[in-house]
mmCIF file of C-alpha atoms and ligand atoms in Angstrom:
data_model
loop_
_atom_site.group_PDB
_atom_site.id
_atom_site.type_symbol
_atom_site.label_atom_id
_atom_site.label_comp_id
_atom_site.label_asym_id
_atom_site.label_seq_id
_atom_site.Cartn_x
_atom_site.Cartn_y
_atom_site.Cartn_z
ATOM 1 C CA MET A 172 14.056 -20.322 -1.271
ATOM 2 C CA GLU A 173 14.777 -16.740 -2.306
ATOM 3 C CA LEU A 174 13.996 -13.847 -0.007
ATOM 4 C CA ILE A 175 12.235 -10.929 -1.715
ATOM 5 C CA ASP A 176 14.100 -7.855 -0.510
ATOM 6 C CA GLY A 177 11.524 -5.071 -0.443
ATOM 7 C CA LYS A 178 13.865 -2.702 1.350
ATOM 8 C CA ALA A 179 16.576 -2.905 -1.309
ATOM 9 C CA THR A 180 14.054 -2.790 -4.159
ATOM 10 C CA ALA A 181 12.375 0.268 -2.645
ATOM 11 C CA ALA A 182 15.750 2.006 -2.219
ATOM 12 C CA GLN A 183 16.539 1.350 -5.875
ATOM 13 C CA ILE A 184 13.170 2.691 -7.057
ATOM 14 C CA LYS A 185 13.501 5.796 -4.864
ATOM 15 C CA ALA A 186 16.913 6.437 -6.435
ATOM 16 C CA GLU A 187 15.302 6.109 -9.894
ATOM 17 C CA ILE A 188 12.596 8.583 -8.881
ATOM 18 C CA ALA A 189 15.160 11.023 -7.420
ATOM 19 C CA GLU A 190 17.103 10.904 -10.688
ATOM 20 C CA GLU A 191 13.971 11.723 -12.661
ATOM 21 C CA VAL A 192 13.006 14.554 -10.317
ATOM 22 C CA GLN A 193 16.471 16.036 -10.693
ATOM 23 C CA GLN A 194 16.048 16.056 -14.462
ATOM 24 C CA ILE A 195 12.575 17.593 -14.226
ATOM 25 C CA VAL A 196 13.803 20.372 -11.965
ATOM 26 C CA ALA A 197 16.953 20.926 -14.055
ATOM 27 C CA GLY A 198 14.704 21.354 -17.066
ATOM 28 C CA GLY A 199 12.709 24.060 -15.304
ATOM 29 C CA GLY A 200 9.850 21.775 -14.272
ATOM 30 C CA LYS A 201 8.002 21.732 -10.973
ATOM 31 C CA ARG A 202 9.240 19.697 -8.020
ATOM 32 C CA PRO A 203 6.476 17.189 -7.066
ATOM 33 C CA HIS A 204 4.695 18.143 -3.844
ATOM 34 C CA LEU A 205 2.977 15.635 -1.541
ATOM 35 C CA ALA A 206 0.883 16.754 1.423
ATOM 36 C CA ALA A 207 -0.235 14.481 4.260
ATOM 37 C CA ILE A 208 -2.924 14.997 6.868
ATOM 38 C CA LEU A 209 -2.380 13.218 10.182
ATOM 39 C CA VAL A 210 -5.122 13.284 12.810
ATOM 40 C CA GLY A 211 -4.298 12.302 16.407
ATOM 41 C CA HIS A 212 -1.336 10.360 17.765
ATOM 42 C CA ASP A 213 -1.778 6.701 16.767
ATOM 43 C CA GLY A 214 1.701 5.130 17.024
ATOM 44 C CA GLY A 215 1.507 3.224 13.752
ATOM 45 C CA SER A 216 0.189 6.228 11.822
ATOM 46 C CA GLU A 217 2.894 8.486 13.277
ATOM 47 C CA THR A 218 5.569 6.062 12.041
ATOM 48 C CA TYR A 219 4.007 5.658 8.601
ATOM 49 C CA VAL A 220 3.660 9.390 8.065
ATOM 50 C CA LYS A 221 7.196 10.086 9.314
ATOM 51 C CA ASN A 222 8.496 7.500 6.836
ATOM 52 C CA LYS A 223 6.445 9.042 4.032
ATOM 53 C CA VAL A 224 7.985 12.458 4.733
ATOM 54 C CA LEU A 225 11.480 10.896 4.777
ATOM 55 C CA ALA A 226 10.758 9.125 1.483
ATOM 56 C CA CYS A 227 9.734 12.457 -0.037
ATOM 57 C CA GLU A 228 13.114 13.872 0.967
ATOM 58 C CA ALA A 229 14.910 10.870 -0.544
ATOM 59 C CA CYS A 230 13.031 11.382 -3.824
ATOM 60 C CA GLY A 231 13.592 15.135 -3.946
ATOM 61 C CA PHE A 232 9.913 15.960 -3.434
ATOM 62 C CA LYS A 233 8.502 18.828 -1.474
ATOM 63 C CA SER A 234 6.331 17.583 1.402
ATOM 64 C CA THR A 235 3.873 19.227 3.746
ATOM 65 C CA LEU A 236 2.614 17.572 6.922
ATOM 66 C CA LEU A 237 -0.619 18.915 8.401
ATOM 67 C CA ARG A 238 -1.300 17.681 11.933
ATOM 68 C CA PHE A 239 -4.566 17.917 13.820
ATOM 69 C CA GLU A 240 -5.737 16.730 17.217
ATOM 70 C CA ASP A 241 -8.320 13.946 17.659
ATOM 71 C CA SER A 242 -10.773 16.646 18.598
ATOM 72 C CA ILE A 243 -10.994 17.995 15.029
ATOM 73 C CA THR A 244 -14.583 17.782 13.747
ATOM 74 C CA GLU A 245 -15.539 16.085 10.508
ATOM 75 C CA GLU A 246 -16.564 19.444 9.089
ATOM 76 C CA GLU A 247 -13.205 20.996 9.949
ATOM 77 C CA LEU A 248 -11.326 18.077 8.410
ATOM 78 C CA LEU A 249 -13.421 18.255 5.244
ATOM 79 C CA ALA A 250 -12.550 21.955 5.034
ATOM 80 C CA GLU A 251 -8.832 21.066 5.239
ATOM 81 C CA VAL A 252 -9.270 18.531 2.438
ATOM 82 C CA ASP A 253 -10.976 21.182 0.367
ATOM 83 C CA LYS A 254 -8.055 23.573 0.928
ATOM 84 C CA LEU A 255 -5.610 20.977 -0.395
ATOM 85 C CA ASN A 256 -7.909 20.254 -3.345
ATOM 86 C CA ARG A 257 -7.680 23.937 -4.270
ATOM 87 C CA ASP A 258 -3.964 24.422 -3.562
ATOM 88 C CA ALA A 259 -2.350 24.512 -6.990
ATOM 89 C CA ASP A 260 1.105 23.834 -5.526
ATOM 90 C CA VAL A 261 0.006 20.480 -4.031
ATOM 91 C CA ASP A 262 0.169 17.724 -6.658
ATOM 92 C CA GLY A 263 -1.175 14.953 -4.461
ATOM 93 C CA PHE A 264 -2.168 14.351 -0.860
ATOM 94 C CA ILE A 265 -3.206 11.664 1.562
ATOM 95 C CA VAL A 266 -5.267 11.554 4.718
ATOM 96 C CA GLN A 267 -3.646 8.969 6.960
ATOM 97 C CA LEU A 268 -6.093 6.291 8.160
ATOM 98 C CA PRO A 269 -7.542 5.277 10.547
ATOM 99 C CA LEU A 270 -9.439 8.415 11.549
ATOM 100 C CA PRO A 271 -11.139 8.962 14.925
ATOM 101 C CA LYS A 272 -14.525 7.252 15.220
ATOM 102 C CA HIS A 273 -16.561 10.469 15.000
ATOM 103 C CA ILE A 274 -15.259 11.086 11.467
ATOM 104 C CA SER A 275 -16.533 9.138 8.454
ATOM 105 C CA GLU A 276 -13.483 7.834 6.579
ATOM 106 C CA GLN A 277 -15.577 7.262 3.489
ATOM 107 C CA LYS A 278 -16.849 10.847 3.489
ATOM 108 C CA VAL A 279 -13.293 12.154 3.779
ATOM 109 C CA ILE A 280 -12.006 9.874 1.000
ATOM 110 C CA GLU A 281 -14.820 10.987 -1.299
ATOM 111 C CA ALA A 282 -14.051 14.643 -0.552
ATOM 112 C CA ILE A 283 -10.518 14.280 -1.973
ATOM 113 C CA ASP A 284 -10.162 15.460 -5.572
ATOM 114 C CA TYR A 285 -9.593 12.146 -7.386
ATOM 115 C CA ARG A 286 -6.899 13.835 -9.506
ATOM 116 C CA LYS A 287 -4.860 14.358 -6.293
ATOM 117 C CA ASP A 288 -5.799 11.027 -4.678
ATOM 118 C CA VAL A 289 -2.336 9.449 -4.743
ATOM 119 C CA ASP A 290 -3.546 6.780 -2.261
ATOM 120 C CA GLY A 291 -5.954 5.568 -4.948
ATOM 121 C CA PHE A 292 -8.790 5.265 -2.419
ATOM 122 C CA HIS A 293 -11.382 7.511 -4.130
ATOM 123 C CA PRO A 294 -14.223 5.557 -5.769
ATOM 124 C CA ILE A 295 -13.313 7.054 -9.158
ATOM 125 C CA ASN A 296 -9.789 5.623 -8.930
ATOM 126 C CA VAL A 297 -11.057 2.323 -7.491
ATOM 127 C CA GLY A 298 -13.630 2.055 -10.300
ATOM 128 C CA ARG A 299 -11.161 2.947 -13.025
ATOM 129 C CA MET A 300 -8.701 0.412 -11.617
ATOM 130 C CA ALA A 301 -11.409 -2.259 -11.665
ATOM 131 C CA ILE A 302 -12.005 -1.794 -15.397
ATOM 132 C CA GLY A 303 -8.351 -1.371 -16.288
ATOM 133 C CA LEU A 304 -8.299 2.382 -17.011
ATOM 134 C CA PRO A 305 -5.384 4.697 -16.126
ATOM 135 C CA CYS A 306 -5.720 5.712 -12.445
ATOM 136 C CA TYR A 307 -3.907 5.925 -9.128
ATOM 137 C CA ILE A 308 -3.513 2.373 -7.846
ATOM 138 C CA SER A 309 -3.342 1.973 -4.084
ATOM 139 C CA ALA A 310 0.208 1.631 -2.907
ATOM 140 C CA THR A 311 0.316 -1.784 -1.239
ATOM 141 C CA PRO A 312 -1.089 -3.832 -4.150
ATOM 142 C CA LYS A 313 0.955 -1.736 -6.580
ATOM 143 C CA GLY A 314 4.099 -2.463 -4.560
ATOM 144 C CA ILE A 315 3.378 -6.192 -4.584
ATOM 145 C CA LEU A 316 2.944 -6.176 -8.380
ATOM 146 C CA GLU A 317 6.254 -4.333 -8.681
ATOM 147 C CA LEU A 318 8.043 -6.912 -6.496
ATOM 148 C CA LEU A 319 6.614 -9.794 -8.558
ATOM 149 C CA LYS A 320 7.742 -8.034 -11.737
ATOM 150 C CA ARG A 321 11.249 -7.139 -10.546
ATOM 151 C CA TYR A 322 11.815 -10.691 -9.247
ATOM 152 C CA LYS A 323 10.486 -12.069 -12.570
ATOM 153 C CA ILE A 324 7.897 -14.213 -10.793
ATOM 154 C CA GLU A 325 5.491 -15.593 -13.381
ATOM 155 C CA THR A 326 1.852 -14.812 -12.567
ATOM 156 C CA SER A 327 0.064 -15.382 -15.886
ATOM 157 C CA GLY A 328 -2.206 -18.407 -15.663
ATOM 158 C CA LYS A 329 -1.089 -19.167 -12.105
ATOM 159 C CA LYS A 330 -3.402 -19.762 -9.190
ATOM 160 C CA CYS A 331 -3.333 -16.826 -6.784
ATOM 161 C CA VAL A 332 -5.051 -16.841 -3.402
ATOM 162 C CA VAL A 333 -5.604 -13.521 -1.649
ATOM 163 C CA LEU A 334 -6.297 -13.810 2.082
ATOM 164 C CA GLY A 335 -8.351 -10.792 3.134
ATOM 165 C CA ARG A 336 -10.907 -8.528 1.462
ATOM 166 C CA SER A 337 -10.117 -5.031 2.729
ATOM 167 C CA ASN A 338 -10.662 -2.028 0.480
ATOM 168 C CA ILE A 339 -7.010 -1.005 0.815
ATOM 169 C CA VAL A 340 -5.319 -4.331 0.055
ATOM 170 C CA GLY A 341 -7.393 -7.493 -0.473
ATOM 171 C CA LYS A 342 -9.956 -6.228 -2.973
ATOM 172 C CA PRO A 343 -7.621 -4.198 -5.206
ATOM 173 C CA MET A 344 -4.982 -6.945 -5.038
ATOM 174 C CA ALA A 345 -7.473 -9.542 -6.281
ATOM 175 C CA GLN A 346 -8.670 -7.196 -9.048
ATOM 176 C CA LEU A 347 -5.148 -6.513 -10.253
ATOM 177 C CA MET A 348 -3.958 -10.106 -10.096
ATOM 178 C CA MET A 349 -6.976 -11.079 -12.191
ATOM 179 C CA GLN A 350 -6.532 -8.450 -14.906
ATOM 180 C CA LYS A 351 -4.769 -9.398 -18.116
ATOM 181 C CA GLN A 352 -2.527 -6.300 -18.088
ATOM 182 C CA TYR A 353 -1.278 -6.978 -14.545
ATOM 183 C CA GLY A 354 -1.349 -10.436 -12.936
ATOM 184 C CA ASP A 355 -3.351 -12.385 -15.525
ATOM 185 C CA ALA A 356 -3.809 -15.051 -12.830
ATOM 186 C CA THR A 357 -6.716 -17.185 -11.639
ATOM 187 C CA VAL A 358 -7.688 -15.515 -8.388
ATOM 188 C CA THR A 359 -9.470 -16.752 -5.281
ATOM 189 C CA VAL A 360 -10.267 -14.425 -2.386
ATOM 190 C CA CYS A 361 -10.528 -16.010 1.064
ATOM 191 C CA HIS A 362 -11.774 -14.335 4.245
ATOM 192 C CA SER A 363 -12.967 -15.046 7.766
ATOM 193 C CA HIS A 364 -16.034 -16.940 6.534
ATOM 194 C CA SER A 365 -14.374 -18.998 3.808
ATOM 195 C CA ARG A 366 -14.933 -22.732 4.008
ATOM 196 C CA ASP A 367 -11.890 -24.972 3.440
ATOM 197 C CA LEU A 368 -9.537 -22.015 3.705
ATOM 198 C CA LYS A 369 -6.513 -24.248 4.265
ATOM 199 C CA LYS A 370 -7.308 -26.291 1.186
ATOM 200 C CA GLU A 371 -7.690 -23.150 -0.947
ATOM 201 C CA CYS A 372 -4.342 -21.822 0.282
ATOM 202 C CA ARG A 373 -2.574 -25.129 -0.389
ATOM 203 C CA GLU A 374 -3.534 -24.835 -4.054
ATOM 204 C CA ALA A 375 -1.990 -21.389 -4.460
ATOM 205 C CA ASP A 376 1.075 -20.795 -6.622
ATOM 206 C CA ILE A 377 1.059 -17.266 -5.206
ATOM 207 C CA LEU A 378 -0.362 -16.691 -1.738
ATOM 208 C CA ILE A 379 -0.918 -13.099 -0.625
ATOM 209 C CA ALA A 380 -1.739 -12.792 3.078
ATOM 210 C CA ALA A 381 -3.438 -9.572 4.145
ATOM 211 C CA ILE A 382 -5.618 -10.376 7.127
ATOM 212 C CA GLY A 383 -3.743 -8.753 9.992
ATOM 213 C CA GLN A 384 -3.537 -11.906 12.115
ATOM 214 C CA PRO A 385 0.017 -12.636 13.224
ATOM 215 C CA ASP A 386 1.361 -16.059 12.171
ATOM 216 C CA PHE A 387 -1.982 -17.064 10.603
ATOM 217 C CA VAL A 388 -0.402 -18.817 7.612
ATOM 218 C CA THR A 389 1.321 -22.027 8.721
ATOM 219 C CA ALA A 390 3.445 -24.513 6.751
ATOM 220 C CA ASP A 391 0.504 -26.904 6.240
ATOM 221 C CA MET A 392 -1.300 -24.161 4.271
ATOM 222 C CA VAL A 393 1.464 -23.663 1.713
ATOM 223 C CA LYS A 394 2.260 -25.662 -1.404
ATOM 224 C CA ASP A 395 5.889 -26.619 -2.047
ATOM 225 C CA GLY A 396 7.482 -24.055 -4.358
ATOM 226 C CA ALA A 397 4.844 -21.383 -3.783
ATOM 227 C CA THR A 398 5.497 -17.637 -3.665
ATOM 228 C CA VAL A 399 4.275 -16.139 -0.398
ATOM 229 C CA ILE A 400 3.662 -12.411 0.010
ATOM 230 C CA ASP A 401 3.124 -11.250 3.595
ATOM 231 C CA VAL A 402 1.258 -7.954 3.982
ATOM 232 C CA GLY A 403 0.747 -8.261 7.755
ATOM 233 C CA THR A 404 2.341 -5.677 10.043
ATOM 234 C CA THR A 405 0.747 -6.232 13.427
ATOM 235 C CA ARG A 406 2.529 -4.680 16.407
ATOM 236 C CA VAL A 407 3.057 -7.380 19.025
ATOM 237 C CA PRO A 408 4.577 -6.734 22.476
ATOM 238 C CA ASP A 409 8.275 -7.661 22.639
ATOM 239 C CA ALA A 410 10.214 -6.821 25.789
ATOM 240 C CA THR A 411 13.551 -7.432 24.033
ATOM 241 C CA ARG A 412 12.997 -4.416 21.769
ATOM 242 C CA LYS A 413 13.723 -0.815 22.642
ATOM 243 C CA THR A 414 10.286 0.189 21.390
ATOM 244 C CA GLY A 415 8.583 -2.588 23.394
ATOM 245 C CA PHE A 416 7.050 -4.132 20.261
ATOM 246 C CA ARG A 417 7.948 -5.790 16.995
ATOM 247 C CA LEU A 418 6.164 -6.015 13.659
ATOM 248 C CA ASN A 419 4.704 -9.450 13.046
ATOM 249 C CA GLY A 420 3.548 -10.683 9.664
ATOM 250 C CA ASP A 421 0.527 -12.831 8.814
ATOM 251 C CA VAL A 422 2.881 -15.700 7.917
ATOM 252 C CA LYS A 423 4.699 -17.983 10.340
ATOM 253 C CA PHE A 424 7.920 -17.229 8.537
ATOM 254 C CA ASP A 425 10.303 -19.779 10.069
ATOM 255 C CA GLU A 426 8.227 -22.808 9.137
ATOM 256 C CA VAL A 427 6.783 -21.470 5.861
ATOM 257 C CA ALA A 428 9.969 -20.068 4.281
ATOM 258 C CA PRO A 429 11.709 -23.431 3.651
ATOM 259 C CA LYS A 430 8.743 -24.537 1.493
ATOM 260 C CA CYS A 431 8.708 -21.426 -0.696
ATOM 261 C CA ALA A 432 10.293 -20.491 -4.010
ATOM 262 C CA TYR A 433 10.039 -16.837 -2.921
ATOM 263 C CA ILE A 434 8.860 -15.163 0.276
ATOM 264 C CA THR A 435 8.714 -11.606 1.623
ATOM 265 C CA PRO A 436 10.011 -10.987 5.155
ATOM 266 C CA VAL A 437 8.382 -8.735 7.776
ATOM 267 C CA PRO A 438 9.767 -6.165 8.185
ATOM 268 C CA GLY A 439 11.614 -5.375 4.961
ATOM 269 C CA GLY A 440 9.232 -6.932 2.449
ATOM 270 C CA VAL A 441 5.997 -5.294 1.363
ATOM 271 C CA GLY A 442 6.152 -2.371 3.847
ATOM 272 C CA PRO A 443 8.976 -0.343 2.237
ATOM 273 C CA MET A 444 7.439 -0.923 -1.204
ATOM 274 C CA THR A 445 4.126 0.585 -0.113
ATOM 275 C CA ILE A 446 5.709 3.940 0.692
ATOM 276 C CA CYS A 447 7.782 3.757 -2.448
ATOM 277 C CA MET A 448 4.672 3.307 -4.611
ATOM 278 C CA LEU A 449 3.085 6.346 -2.949
ATOM 279 C CA MET A 450 6.160 8.204 -4.189
ATOM 280 C CA LYS A 451 5.614 6.795 -7.702
ATOM 281 C CA ASN A 452 2.016 7.970 -7.635
ATOM 282 C CA THR A 453 3.134 11.408 -6.442
ATOM 283 C CA LEU A 454 5.667 11.637 -9.263
ATOM 284 C CA ALA A 455 2.889 10.741 -11.730
ATOM 285 C CA ALA A 456 0.704 13.432 -10.132
ATOM 286 C CA GLY A 457 3.489 15.994 -10.454
ATOM 287 C CA LYS A 458 3.893 15.098 -14.129
ATOM 288 C CA LYS A 459 0.107 15.130 -14.671
ATOM 289 C CA GLU A 460 0.642 11.705 -16.203
ATOM 290 C CA ILE A 461 -2.778 10.252 -15.404
ATOM 291 C CA TYR A 462 -5.133 13.232 -15.185
ATOM 292 C CA SER A 463 -4.342 16.597 -16.755
HETATM 293 N N1 GUN B 696 -3.333 3.489 6.779
HETATM 294 C C1 GUN B 696 -2.772 2.279 6.537
HETATM 295 N N2 GUN B 696 -2.302 2.228 5.268
HETATM 296 C C2 GUN B 696 -2.587 3.416 4.702
HETATM 297 C C3 GUN B 696 -2.335 3.962 3.419
HETATM 298 O O1 GUN B 696 -1.785 3.327 2.507
HETATM 299 N N3 GUN B 696 -2.761 5.236 3.225
HETATM 300 C C4 GUN B 696 -3.395 5.958 4.182
HETATM 301 N N4 GUN B 696 -3.800 7.191 3.889
HETATM 302 N N5 GUN B 696 -3.641 5.475 5.387
HETATM 303 C C5 GUN B 696 -3.231 4.206 5.641
#
């Protein structure tokens, strides 16, 4: 079994990005600028956004964090999105999800100029991704593809099972794994209403778990020699930790790992890659690589 080290891979990619940014700036080019909108005080979102700002620093990007209270109205938030759309200095921006219940996430996502949508959540980017056109690809599936590539894990013609059908991970992951230019695999998507879910999983050469249920994937669901990618990051109470919680993956790591050819740990697997791919998308935005 080989552990897929997302933390080390992400550090390496960030160093590559920083090197490129240095050259761009040395050549008189513009330093990429990422803005982030954070609404409220959700613990997970606070951590994610803090790490995104730190990653910007590591890559040599300019970053702007805009914070608003839960009480912000949908109209006010849409006006903030519009300001960032019009700000020529901002190359790309994200609105951290989830948003408070009184605000439509879909409305906010659709208000973002797709040319600055470095999260790849806007329907134009999602649609272009689905038909294989140049676009911003959402960071988690993009990070998983990058890990598979850097670890030289063969995907072409393999059977891939994606557990979960969210817009952010499951659906784009399945699309990308299916496409000839990316995974080129035979893809099955399983979800809460799938029949024979265990049987489907046992047939997977590559199993990607993104359902947000701690320890859902057990050893009896995994084929010998499979590659297992764990996207889960549920906070579970843990009195032994300073923070009072730990991050728990969707995979019961201790019993699944010995059966695998490759497996991602939690933390230190997919998580660091997600932020790193947001940085890649921001660099592409700064270079006007996808949309001019
Ligand atoms: N919430 C959880 N993951 C993400 C992400 O990738 N982007 C944004 N904007 N919000 C999230």
